[in-house]
Coordinates of C-alpha atoms in Angstrom, one line a residue:
Chain W
M10 CA -7.9 65.4 -21.6
S11 CA -7.9 62.2 -19.8
D12 CA -11.6 61.3 -21.0
K13 CA -10.6 62.0 -24.8
K14 CA -8.3 60.3 -26.9
P15 CA -5.2 62.4 -27.9
K16 CA -6.2 64.4 -31.1
R17 CA -3.9 63.4 -34.3
R18 CA -2.4 67.2 -34.2
E19 CA -1.3 66.7 -30.6
F20 CA 0.5 63.2 -31.3
L21 CA 2.2 64.9 -34.3
F22 CA 3.3 67.6 -31.9
T23 CA 4.5 65.5 -29.3
A24 CA 6.3 63.3 -31.7
T25 CA 8.1 66.2 -33.5
Y26 CA 9.2 67.6 -30.1
A27 CA 10.6 64.3 -29.3
V28 CA 12.5 63.9 -32.5
G29 CA 13.8 67.2 -32.1
A30 CA 15.1 66.4 -28.6
V31 CA 17.0 63.5 -29.7
G32 CA 18.6 65.4 -32.6
V33 CA 19.6 68.5 -30.3
G34 CA 21.0 65.8 -27.9
A35 CA 22.9 64.1 -30.6
V36 CA 24.6 67.4 -31.8
V37 CA 25.3 68.5 -28.2
W38 CA 27.0 65.3 -26.9
P39 CA 30.2 65.5 -29.4
L40 CA 30.4 69.2 -28.3
V41 CA 30.4 68.1 -24.7
D42 CA 32.5 65.1 -25.1
Q43 CA 35.2 66.6 -26.8
M44 CA 36.3 68.1 -23.4
N45 CA 36.9 64.6 -21.9
P46 CA 40.6 63.4 -21.9
D47 CA 41.6 62.6 -25.6
A48 CA 43.4 59.7 -27.2
S49 CA 46.8 61.3 -26.9
V50 CA 46.3 61.9 -23.0
K51 CA 45.0 58.3 -22.6
A52 CA 48.0 57.0 -24.3
L53 CA 50.3 58.0 -21.6
A54 CA 48.5 55.6 -19.4
S55 CA 51.5 53.8 -17.7
T56 CA 55.0 54.5 -16.8
E57 CA 58.0 52.4 -15.4
V58 CA 60.2 53.6 -12.6
D59 CA 63.6 52.3 -11.6
V60 CA 63.7 52.1 -7.5
S61 CA 67.0 50.3 -7.1
S62 CA 68.6 53.7 -5.7
V63 CA 65.7 54.4 -3.2
Q64 CA 67.0 53.9 0.5
P65 CA 64.8 52.8 3.4
G66 CA 63.3 56.1 4.9
N67 CA 63.4 57.9 1.5
T68 CA 60.5 58.8 -0.9
I69 CA 60.9 59.6 -4.5
T70 CA 58.3 61.3 -6.6
V71 CA 57.7 60.7 -10.2
L72 CA 55.0 62.0 -12.5
W73 CA 52.4 59.9 -14.0
R74 CA 49.5 61.3 -16.0
G75 CA 50.6 64.6 -15.1
K76 CA 50.3 63.8 -11.2
P77 CA 53.0 63.3 -8.9
V78 CA 53.3 59.5 -7.6
F79 CA 55.1 59.0 -4.3
I80 CA 57.1 55.8 -3.7
R81 CA 58.3 55.5 -0.5
R82 CA 60.8 52.6 1.0
R83 CA 59.3 52.4 4.5
T84 CA 61.6 51.4 7.6
P85 CA 60.3 48.6 9.7
D86 CA 59.3 51.4 12.4
E87 CA 57.1 53.0 9.7
I88 CA 55.3 49.5 8.7
A89 CA 55.0 48.7 12.2
E90 CA 53.4 51.8 13.2
A91 CA 51.1 51.8 10.0
K92 CA 49.7 48.1 10.8
S93 CA 49.3 49.0 14.7
V94 CA 46.6 51.4 13.8
K95 CA 42.9 50.4 14.7
M96 CA 40.4 50.3 12.3
E97 CA 37.9 52.4 14.2
D98 CA 40.4 55.3 14.5
L99 CA 40.5 55.7 10.7
I100 CA 38.2 58.4 8.8
H101 CA 38.7 56.2 5.6
P102 CA 39.2 52.6 7.0
E103 CA 41.8 50.6 5.0
K104 CA 44.4 48.0 6.1
D105 CA 47.8 48.7 5.5
E106 CA 48.3 45.2 3.9
D107 CA 45.6 46.3 1.3
R108 CA 47.3 49.5 0.4
A109 CA 50.9 48.3 0.3
K110 CA 51.3 44.8 -1.3
D111 CA 54.9 44.7 -0.3
P112 CA 55.1 46.1 3.2
E113 CA 58.4 47.8 2.1
W114 CA 57.2 49.7 -0.7
L115 CA 54.1 52.2 -0.5
V116 CA 53.1 53.7 -3.9
M117 CA 50.3 56.2 -4.0
L118 CA 49.4 59.3 -5.6
G119 CA 50.8 62.2 -4.1
V120 CA 47.7 64.1 -4.5
C121 CA 45.8 65.4 -1.2
T122 CA 42.0 64.0 -1.6
H123 CA 40.9 67.3 -0.5
L124 CA 41.4 69.8 -3.1
G125 CA 44.5 68.1 -5.0
C126 CA 47.6 70.0 -3.6
V127 CA 50.9 67.9 -3.0
P128 CA 51.3 67.0 0.6
L129 CA 54.8 67.3 2.0
N130 CA 56.8 64.3 3.0
D131 CA 57.7 63.4 6.9
K132 CA 55.6 65.9 8.2
G133 CA 52.3 66.3 10.1
D134 CA 51.1 64.8 13.3
Y135 CA 51.2 61.2 12.2
D136 CA 54.9 60.9 10.8
G137 CA 53.4 60.5 7.4
W138 CA 52.4 63.4 5.0
F139 CA 50.9 67.0 5.5
C140 CA 49.3 69.0 3.0
P141 CA 50.1 72.8 3.4
C142 CA 47.1 74.0 1.6
H143 CA 44.2 73.3 4.1
G144 CA 46.0 71.2 6.7
S145 CA 45.3 67.4 6.1
H146 CA 47.4 65.0 7.8
Y147 CA 48.3 61.5 6.5
D148 CA 50.0 58.6 8.3
T149 CA 53.0 56.5 7.4
S150 CA 50.4 54.2 5.2
G151 CA 48.9 57.5 3.6
R152 CA 45.6 57.4 5.4
I153 CA 43.7 60.5 6.3
R154 CA 43.9 61.2 9.8
K155 CA 43.1 64.6 10.5
G156 CA 41.8 67.8 8.4
P157 CA 39.4 68.6 5.7
A158 CA 40.4 65.5 3.4
P159 CA 37.8 62.8 3.0
L160 CA 39.8 59.9 1.7
N161 CA 43.2 58.2 2.1
M162 CA 45.6 59.0 -0.6
E163 CA 44.9 56.8 -3.7
V164 CA 47.1 53.7 -4.6
P165 CA 46.9 53.7 -8.4
K166 CA 47.3 50.2 -10.3
Y167 CA 51.0 49.3 -10.1
E168 CA 53.4 46.2 -10.3
F169 CA 56.8 45.0 -9.8
V170 CA 58.2 44.2 -13.3
N171 CA 61.3 43.1 -11.7
A172 CA 62.9 43.5 -8.3
N173 CA 64.0 47.0 -9.3
T174 CA 61.5 48.5 -11.4
I175 CA 57.7 49.3 -10.7
K176 CA 55.3 50.0 -13.6
I177 CA 52.5 52.2 -12.7
G178 CA 49.1 52.2 -14.6
Chain G
M4 CA 11.9 103.7 -25.1
S5 CA 8.3 104.1 -25.9
D6 CA 7.6 106.4 -23.1
H7 CA 8.3 109.3 -25.1
D8 CA 8.1 110.3 -28.8
Y9 CA 11.0 111.6 -30.6
T10 CA 11.4 112.9 -34.1
P11 CA 14.7 113.6 -35.8
T12 CA 14.8 117.3 -37.2
S13 CA 16.9 116.4 -40.3
K14 CA 15.1 114.5 -43.1
V15 CA 17.8 111.8 -43.4
G16 CA 17.5 111.4 -39.5
K17 CA 14.0 111.0 -40.0
W18 CA 14.4 108.5 -43.0
F19 CA 16.7 106.5 -40.9
N20 CA 15.1 106.5 -37.6
D21 CA 11.8 105.2 -39.2
R22 CA 13.9 102.2 -40.3
L23 CA 16.1 101.6 -37.3
P24 CA 15.2 103.8 -34.4
L25 CA 18.8 104.2 -33.1
L26 CA 18.5 108.1 -32.9
S27 CA 15.2 107.5 -30.5
L28 CA 17.5 105.1 -28.5
A29 CA 20.3 107.9 -28.0
N30 CA 17.5 110.3 -27.4
H31 CA 16.3 108.1 -24.6
L32 CA 19.5 107.7 -23.2
T33 CA 20.3 111.4 -23.2
D34 CA 16.9 112.5 -21.8
Y35 CA 16.6 109.6 -19.3
P36 CA 15.0 111.2 -16.3
T37 CA 17.4 110.6 -13.3
P38 CA 16.6 111.3 -9.6
K39 CA 18.4 114.6 -8.7
N40 CA 19.6 113.5 -5.2
L41 CA 22.0 110.6 -6.6
N42 CA 25.1 110.9 -4.6
Y43 CA 28.9 109.7 -5.6
W44 CA 27.9 106.0 -4.6
W45 CA 25.8 106.1 -7.8
T46 CA 28.5 106.8 -10.2
F47 CA 30.0 103.4 -9.9
G48 CA 27.8 101.9 -12.8
G49 CA 29.6 104.1 -15.2
I50 CA 32.8 103.4 -13.5
L51 CA 32.1 99.5 -14.1
T52 CA 31.4 100.0 -17.7
F53 CA 34.7 101.7 -18.1
C54 CA 36.3 98.6 -16.3
L55 CA 34.8 96.1 -18.6
I56 CA 35.8 98.2 -21.9
T57 CA 39.2 98.5 -20.4
Q58 CA 39.7 94.9 -19.8
I59 CA 38.3 93.8 -23.3
V60 CA 40.6 96.2 -25.0
T61 CA 43.5 95.3 -23.2
G62 CA 42.6 91.5 -23.3
L63 CA 42.5 91.7 -27.1
T64 CA 45.7 93.4 -27.5
L65 CA 47.3 90.7 -25.0
A66 CA 45.6 87.9 -27.0
M67 CA 47.8 89.1 -30.1
H68 CA 50.9 88.0 -28.2
Y69 CA 50.0 85.5 -25.7
I70 CA 50.4 81.7 -26.7
A71 CA 47.9 79.3 -24.9
H72 CA 50.3 76.3 -24.7
A73 CA 51.5 74.7 -21.2
D74 CA 55.0 74.9 -22.7
M75 CA 54.9 78.4 -24.0
A76 CA 52.5 80.4 -22.1
F77 CA 54.9 81.4 -19.2
E78 CA 57.6 82.5 -21.7
S79 CA 55.1 84.3 -23.8
V80 CA 54.0 86.4 -21.0
E81 CA 57.5 87.2 -20.1
H82 CA 57.8 88.2 -23.6
I83 CA 54.8 90.6 -23.5
M84 CA 56.6 92.2 -20.4
R85 CA 60.0 92.5 -21.9
D86 CA 59.8 92.4 -25.8
V87 CA 56.5 93.8 -26.9
N88 CA 56.1 97.6 -27.3
Y89 CA 54.1 98.8 -24.2
G90 CA 53.4 95.2 -23.5
W91 CA 54.4 95.9 -19.9
L92 CA 51.9 98.7 -19.8
I93 CA 49.0 96.8 -21.2
R94 CA 49.7 93.5 -19.1
Y95 CA 49.9 95.9 -16.1
I96 CA 46.5 97.5 -16.9
H97 CA 44.9 94.3 -17.5
A98 CA 46.0 92.4 -14.3
N99 CA 45.4 95.5 -12.3
G100 CA 42.2 96.2 -14.1
A101 CA 40.6 92.9 -12.6
S102 CA 41.3 94.3 -9.3
M103 CA 40.0 97.6 -9.9
F104 CA 37.0 96.1 -11.6
F105 CA 36.2 94.0 -8.4
L106 CA 36.8 97.0 -6.0
A107 CA 34.1 98.8 -8.1
V108 CA 31.8 96.1 -8.2
Y109 CA 32.0 95.6 -4.4
I110 CA 31.1 99.2 -3.8
H111 CA 28.6 98.9 -6.4
I112 CA 27.0 95.9 -4.7
F113 CA 27.4 97.4 -1.0
R114 CA 25.5 100.9 -2.3
S115 CA 22.7 98.7 -3.5
L116 CA 22.5 96.9 0.1
F117 CA 22.7 100.2 1.9
Y118 CA 19.9 101.9 -0.3
G119 CA 18.0 98.7 -0.9
S120 CA 18.2 98.9 -4.4
Y121 CA 17.6 95.4 -4.8
K122 CA 14.0 95.5 -3.7
S123 CA 10.6 95.8 -5.7
P124 CA 10.5 96.6 -8.5
R125 CA 14.2 96.2 -9.1
E126 CA 14.7 92.5 -8.5
I127 CA 15.7 91.4 -12.0
I128 CA 18.3 94.2 -12.2
W129 CA 19.7 92.8 -9.2
I130 CA 19.6 89.1 -10.2
I131 CA 21.4 90.1 -13.4
G132 CA 23.8 92.1 -11.4
I133 CA 24.5 88.8 -9.4
I134 CA 24.9 86.6 -12.5
I135 CA 27.6 89.2 -13.8
Y136 CA 29.4 89.0 -10.6
L137 CA 29.5 85.4 -11.0
L138 CA 30.7 85.6 -14.5
M139 CA 33.3 88.0 -13.1
M140 CA 34.6 85.5 -10.7
A141 CA 35.0 82.8 -13.4
A142 CA 36.9 85.1 -15.8
A143 CA 39.0 86.4 -13.4
F144 CA 39.9 82.9 -11.9
M145 CA 40.6 81.7 -15.5
G146 CA 42.3 84.8 -16.5
Y147 CA 44.7 84.1 -13.6
V148 CA 45.5 80.7 -14.7
L149 CA 46.9 81.8 -18.1
P150 CA 50.4 83.0 -17.1
W151 CA 51.1 79.4 -16.1
G152 CA 52.9 80.3 -12.9
Q153 CA 53.0 78.2 -9.8
M154 CA 49.7 80.1 -8.4
S155 CA 47.9 80.0 -11.6
F156 CA 48.5 75.9 -11.8
W157 CA 47.8 75.2 -7.9
G158 CA 45.0 77.8 -8.0
A159 CA 43.7 76.0 -10.9
T160 CA 44.0 72.6 -9.1
V161 CA 42.1 73.6 -6.0
I162 CA 39.3 75.4 -7.6
T163 CA 38.6 72.7 -10.1
N164 CA 39.0 70.1 -7.5
L165 CA 35.9 71.7 -5.6
F166 CA 33.9 69.9 -8.0
S167 CA 35.2 66.7 -6.9
A168 CA 33.2 67.1 -3.7
I169 CA 30.0 66.4 -5.8
P170 CA 28.7 62.8 -5.0
L171 CA 29.1 60.1 -7.6
V172 CA 29.7 62.2 -10.5
G173 CA 32.4 64.7 -9.0
E174 CA 35.5 63.0 -10.3
G175 CA 34.0 62.4 -13.7
I176 CA 33.3 66.1 -13.9
V177 CA 36.9 67.1 -12.8
T178 CA 38.3 64.8 -15.6
W179 CA 35.9 66.5 -17.9
L180 CA 37.0 70.1 -16.7
W181 CA 40.6 69.3 -17.1
G182 CA 40.5 67.1 -20.2
G183 CA 42.9 64.9 -18.7
Y184 CA 44.0 63.5 -15.2
S185 CA 45.4 66.7 -13.9
V186 CA 45.4 70.3 -14.9
D187 CA 47.5 70.3 -18.0
N188 CA 47.6 71.7 -21.6
P189 CA 44.0 70.8 -22.5
T190 CA 42.9 72.9 -19.5
L191 CA 44.8 75.7 -20.3
T192 CA 43.5 76.0 -23.9
R193 CA 39.9 75.8 -22.9
F194 CA 40.4 78.1 -20.1
F195 CA 41.9 80.7 -22.6
T196 CA 38.7 80.1 -24.8
L197 CA 36.5 80.7 -21.9
H198 CA 38.3 83.7 -20.6
Y199 CA 37.8 85.3 -24.0
L200 CA 34.2 84.6 -24.3
I201 CA 33.1 85.6 -21.0
P202 CA 33.5 89.3 -21.0
F203 CA 31.5 89.4 -24.1
L204 CA 28.7 87.4 -22.3
I205 CA 29.3 90.1 -19.5
L206 CA 28.7 93.1 -21.9
G207 CA 25.4 91.4 -23.2
L208 CA 24.3 90.9 -19.6
V209 CA 25.3 94.7 -18.9
V210 CA 22.8 95.6 -21.7
L211 CA 19.9 93.7 -20.0
H212 CA 21.0 95.2 -16.7
I213 CA 20.7 98.7 -17.8
W214 CA 17.8 98.0 -19.9
A215 CA 16.2 96.5 -16.7
L216 CA 17.2 99.6 -14.8
H217 CA 15.6 102.1 -17.3
V218 CA 12.0 100.6 -16.9
P219 CA 11.6 101.5 -13.3
G220 CA 14.5 104.1 -13.4
N221 CA 17.2 104.7 -10.8
N222 CA 16.5 104.1 -7.0
N223 CA 17.8 107.2 -5.0
P224 CA 19.3 108.0 -1.6
V225 CA 15.9 108.4 0.0
G226 CA 14.9 105.3 -1.6
I227 CA 11.3 106.4 -2.4
D228 CA 9.3 106.0 -5.7
I229 CA 9.3 109.2 -7.7
K230 CA 7.6 110.5 -10.9
K231 CA 9.6 110.6 -13.7
P232 CA 10.0 113.1 -15.4
S233 CA 9.3 115.6 -12.6
K234 CA 10.8 118.2 -10.3
D235 CA 12.7 115.5 -8.7
T236 CA 14.6 114.3 -11.9
V237 CA 17.2 115.7 -14.1
P238 CA 18.0 114.4 -17.4
F239 CA 21.0 112.2 -17.7
H240 CA 22.8 114.4 -20.1
P241 CA 24.4 116.6 -19.0
Y242 CA 23.8 116.3 -15.3
I243 CA 24.9 112.7 -14.5
V244 CA 27.2 112.4 -17.6
I245 CA 29.6 114.9 -15.9
K246 CA 29.1 113.8 -12.5
D247 CA 29.7 110.1 -13.6
G248 CA 32.9 111.6 -15.4
F249 CA 34.3 113.3 -12.6
A250 CA 34.0 110.1 -10.4
L251 CA 35.6 108.3 -13.1
L252 CA 38.6 110.4 -13.3
M253 CA 39.1 110.0 -9.4
F254 CA 38.7 106.4 -9.8
M255 CA 41.5 106.4 -12.6
I256 CA 43.7 108.1 -10.4
V257 CA 43.7 105.1 -7.9
F258 CA 43.9 102.9 -11.0
A259 CA 47.1 104.7 -12.3
F260 CA 48.5 104.6 -9.0
F261 CA 48.4 100.6 -8.7
V262 CA 49.5 100.4 -12.5
F263 CA 52.6 102.7 -12.5
Y264 CA 53.7 102.6 -8.7
S265 CA 52.7 99.1 -7.6
P266 CA 51.9 96.9 -10.0
N267 CA 52.4 93.6 -8.2
I268 CA 51.4 94.5 -4.8
L269 CA 48.1 92.8 -5.6
G270 CA 49.6 89.7 -7.0
H271 CA 51.9 87.0 -5.7
A272 CA 55.4 86.6 -6.2
D273 CA 55.1 82.7 -6.7
N274 CA 53.2 83.2 -9.9
Y275 CA 56.7 84.5 -11.4
I276 CA 57.8 80.8 -11.0
E277 CA 56.8 78.6 -14.0
A278 CA 54.1 75.8 -13.4
N279 CA 55.4 72.9 -11.5
P280 CA 52.9 69.9 -11.2
M281 CA 55.3 68.1 -8.5
V282 CA 55.6 70.9 -5.9
T283 CA 52.7 72.7 -4.2
P284 CA 53.7 76.3 -2.9
A285 CA 53.5 76.5 0.8
H286 CA 50.7 78.8 1.0
I287 CA 48.1 79.0 -1.6
V288 CA 46.1 82.1 -1.5
P289 CA 43.4 83.3 -4.2
E290 CA 43.5 87.0 -5.3
W291 CA 42.1 89.2 -2.7
Y292 CA 38.5 89.6 -4.2
L293 CA 37.9 85.9 -3.5
L294 CA 39.3 85.8 -0.2
P295 CA 35.9 86.1 1.9
F296 CA 34.5 83.1 0.1
Y297 CA 37.8 81.2 0.2
A298 CA 37.8 81.9 4.2
I299 CA 34.1 80.4 4.1
L300 CA 35.4 77.5 2.2
R301 CA 38.0 76.6 4.8
S302 CA 36.0 77.2 7.9
V303 CA 33.8 74.2 7.3
P304 CA 35.7 71.1 8.2
D305 CA 34.0 68.7 5.7
K306 CA 34.9 69.0 1.8
L307 CA 31.3 68.9 0.6
L308 CA 29.7 70.9 3.1
G309 CA 32.6 73.5 2.8
V310 CA 31.9 73.7 -1.2
V311 CA 28.2 74.1 -0.3
A312 CA 28.6 76.8 2.1
M313 CA 31.0 78.7 -0.3
L314 CA 28.6 78.8 -3.1
S315 CA 25.5 79.4 -0.9
A316 CA 27.2 82.5 0.3
I317 CA 27.2 83.8 -3.2
L318 CA 23.9 82.4 -4.1
I319 CA 22.1 83.8 -1.3
L320 CA 22.5 87.2 -2.6
A321 CA 20.0 86.3 -5.5
A322 CA 17.4 85.8 -2.7
L323 CA 18.2 89.1 -1.2
P324 CA 15.1 90.8 -2.4
W325 CA 12.8 87.9 -0.8
L326 CA 14.9 87.6 2.5
D327 CA 14.7 91.4 3.1
T328 CA 11.0 91.9 4.5
S329 CA 11.3 95.4 5.2
K330 CA 9.1 98.0 2.8
I331 CA 11.6 100.7 3.3
R332 CA 14.4 100.9 0.9
S333 CA 17.1 103.3 2.2
A334 CA 19.2 102.4 5.4
V335 CA 18.8 106.3 6.1
F336 CA 15.4 105.5 7.6
R337 CA 16.3 102.0 9.0
P338 CA 18.0 102.7 12.3
L339 CA 18.6 98.9 13.3
Y340 CA 19.3 98.0 9.5
K341 CA 21.9 100.6 9.3
Q342 CA 23.7 99.0 12.1
F343 CA 23.5 95.6 10.9
Y344 CA 24.7 96.6 7.6
W345 CA 27.9 97.9 8.9
I346 CA 28.3 94.8 11.1
L347 CA 27.7 93.0 7.7
V348 CA 30.7 95.2 6.0
A349 CA 33.1 94.6 9.0
D350 CA 32.1 90.7 8.8
V351 CA 32.9 90.6 5.1
L352 CA 36.2 92.5 5.8
I353 CA 37.0 90.0 8.6
L354 CA 36.5 87.1 6.3
G355 CA 38.8 88.5 3.6
Y356 CA 41.6 89.0 6.1
M357 CA 41.2 85.3 7.7
G358 CA 41.1 84.1 4.1
A359 CA 44.6 85.4 3.7
M360 CA 45.8 83.9 6.7
P361 CA 46.6 80.0 7.5
A362 CA 43.6 78.0 8.5
E363 CA 44.5 77.3 12.1
G364 CA 44.1 78.2 15.5
L365 CA 42.5 81.5 16.2
Y366 CA 42.3 82.4 12.8
L367 CA 40.1 79.5 12.0
L368 CA 38.0 80.2 15.0
I369 CA 37.4 83.9 14.0
A370 CA 36.8 82.7 10.4
R371 CA 34.2 80.2 11.5
V372 CA 32.2 82.8 13.8
A373 CA 32.3 85.4 10.8
T374 CA 31.0 82.4 8.5
A375 CA 28.2 81.7 10.8
Y376 CA 27.3 85.4 11.0
Y377 CA 27.4 86.0 7.5
F378 CA 24.5 83.6 7.1
L379 CA 22.8 84.7 10.4
H380 CA 22.7 88.1 8.7
F381 CA 20.7 87.0 5.6
L382 CA 18.8 84.2 6.9
V383 CA 17.8 85.6 10.3
V384 CA 18.4 89.1 10.8
L385 CA 17.0 90.5 7.4
P386 CA 13.6 88.6 7.4
V387 CA 13.0 89.5 11.4
L388 CA 14.1 93.1 11.0
G389 CA 11.4 93.9 8.5
F390 CA 8.8 93.1 11.0
K391 CA 10.3 94.5 14.2
E392 CA 12.2 97.3 13.2
K393 CA 10.5 100.8 13.8
T394 CA 11.5 102.8 11.0
L395 CA 11.7 106.8 10.5
P396 CA 9.2 108.6 8.7
V397 CA 10.0 108.8 4.8
P398 CA 9.7 112.0 2.9
L399 CA 7.1 112.3 0.5
S400 CA 9.4 113.6 -2.4
I401 CA 13.0 114.1 -3.2
T402 CA 12.6 117.8 -3.4
E403 CA 11.7 117.9 0.2
P404 CA 14.7 116.8 1.8
V405 CA 17.0 118.7 -0.6
L406 CA 15.3 121.8 0.2
G407 CA 15.5 121.0 4.0
G408 CA 19.1 120.4 3.6
S409 CA 19.4 116.8 4.5
P410 CA 17.8 113.5 3.6
N411 CA 18.0 112.8 7.2
L412 CA 15.9 113.1 10.3
A413 CA 15.5 116.7 10.5
A414 CA 14.1 116.9 7.2
A415 CA 11.9 113.8 7.7
R416 CA 10.5 115.2 10.6
N417 CA 9.7 118.5 9.1
K418 CA 7.6 117.1 6.4
E419 CA 4.4 117.9 7.9
S420 CA 5.2 121.5 7.5
F421 CA 6.2 121.1 3.8
N422 CA 3.0 118.9 3.5
K423 CA 0.5 121.2 5.4

């Protein structure tokens, strides 16, 4: 093969296969992509929550994109506990300041990063959350401390529209 | 089908058969030479065919009343249970039928393991069987999601999240599977579509499974190659048909017991609560037939490695024909393998029990030991045993041990006298 130039027929075969492969790919992609989130799902991208009635030490759970979001008004003790943790003790090191812009308010997806269950409030060995499915413990900043989950609970994009309203998404 | 010539007696039959040899196929199936020493463990192929047809027929009728929509699915299932004529019966047959299907397939698989049916020249039959088993698990899982109860929803969440363990593309794959950012209506409708499709894929694979079986013919309890047709075989019809039929009747008694006397004993009460994305049930457990693999998943403390271990536990079966190095098929003539076989059976049962218990303390420890042993059996014990084990003498024909009264030792030792 190497000492000869490719024959005209071989070239035609290769070119035909190549064009055929592109054609098959162009047909398959829409059939695969139709399973991705559609426009109506994406349209539900943000939600506004009134948090004026939440007392310190309480958590409310709201639904955003079909997933629960925990909004916790933390007590000074909880904030102090979250801030005192050393980075080297964390499985997924993140500073509390980076997770809670306003330390009083912790907003995060209430979804365990292991296999997606909803962790329980005020449970577990680190005074934060505990996932009943496979036993992951989270601290008062929602960071994974013990168990099979690999990551801290995710902090979504959110902002305070005013003192009483949080916009998630 | 080309191994014997068949000519229909009637003129019309001959005319038709020359154009489409269906009558030749029917003749092949009825005359198919079968080892005459097949025991009742060999009847589960027929029983499984019955299970598949039962699931397809009851599934089709349920689909006439079920509504695949997150807002209506739960209610439509209750509608089937309360309003549809015999809806309760059809749904209970379908739900318990899944369990009966797995009961039969596990017996079928462990029969193969005991008698070495996966060994040359039957590797392709075995691998097709493993693919069918994987599809069965997919169909059962998606079917369990359809009633849209709490276990449906959270089972779907946990199982689809297994894919998020894949590095880099995992999250994208999960979103693609869901068609959204959580398990929701798009997930339900596609699961219904796939749940409807898979049984027909299985049906096609069953045809290939049987086709591949009919090339070398059945293995048998003695595990030796036989000539066919010969003194060692009987025609499939009527000998095997009647034996399979009797076993099927016995099986249907067990099936009917569950359907009529304890239709919910194999399910979970939580699934009679409608799906709620805000609250996870305190104790999520898959259906009983998936528990051993669930125990393996939970016994590994790392997310990715847990998923890898669970999948490997299933896929390792496909490599079994090459992991088992022994030339002797039947465990009857392998005294050491026979013991390890029963240890494996116990190991899988223990894993199943641990999968149902909370993953903590002693339960977790036992699950870890059992997981380690499971892999040890396939990766170390089986390959080594083929070289180290001192096997018993194997009879030269099936007729020999039958005349000797036992497929076992005494007959095998007497083989000299039969053989002169």
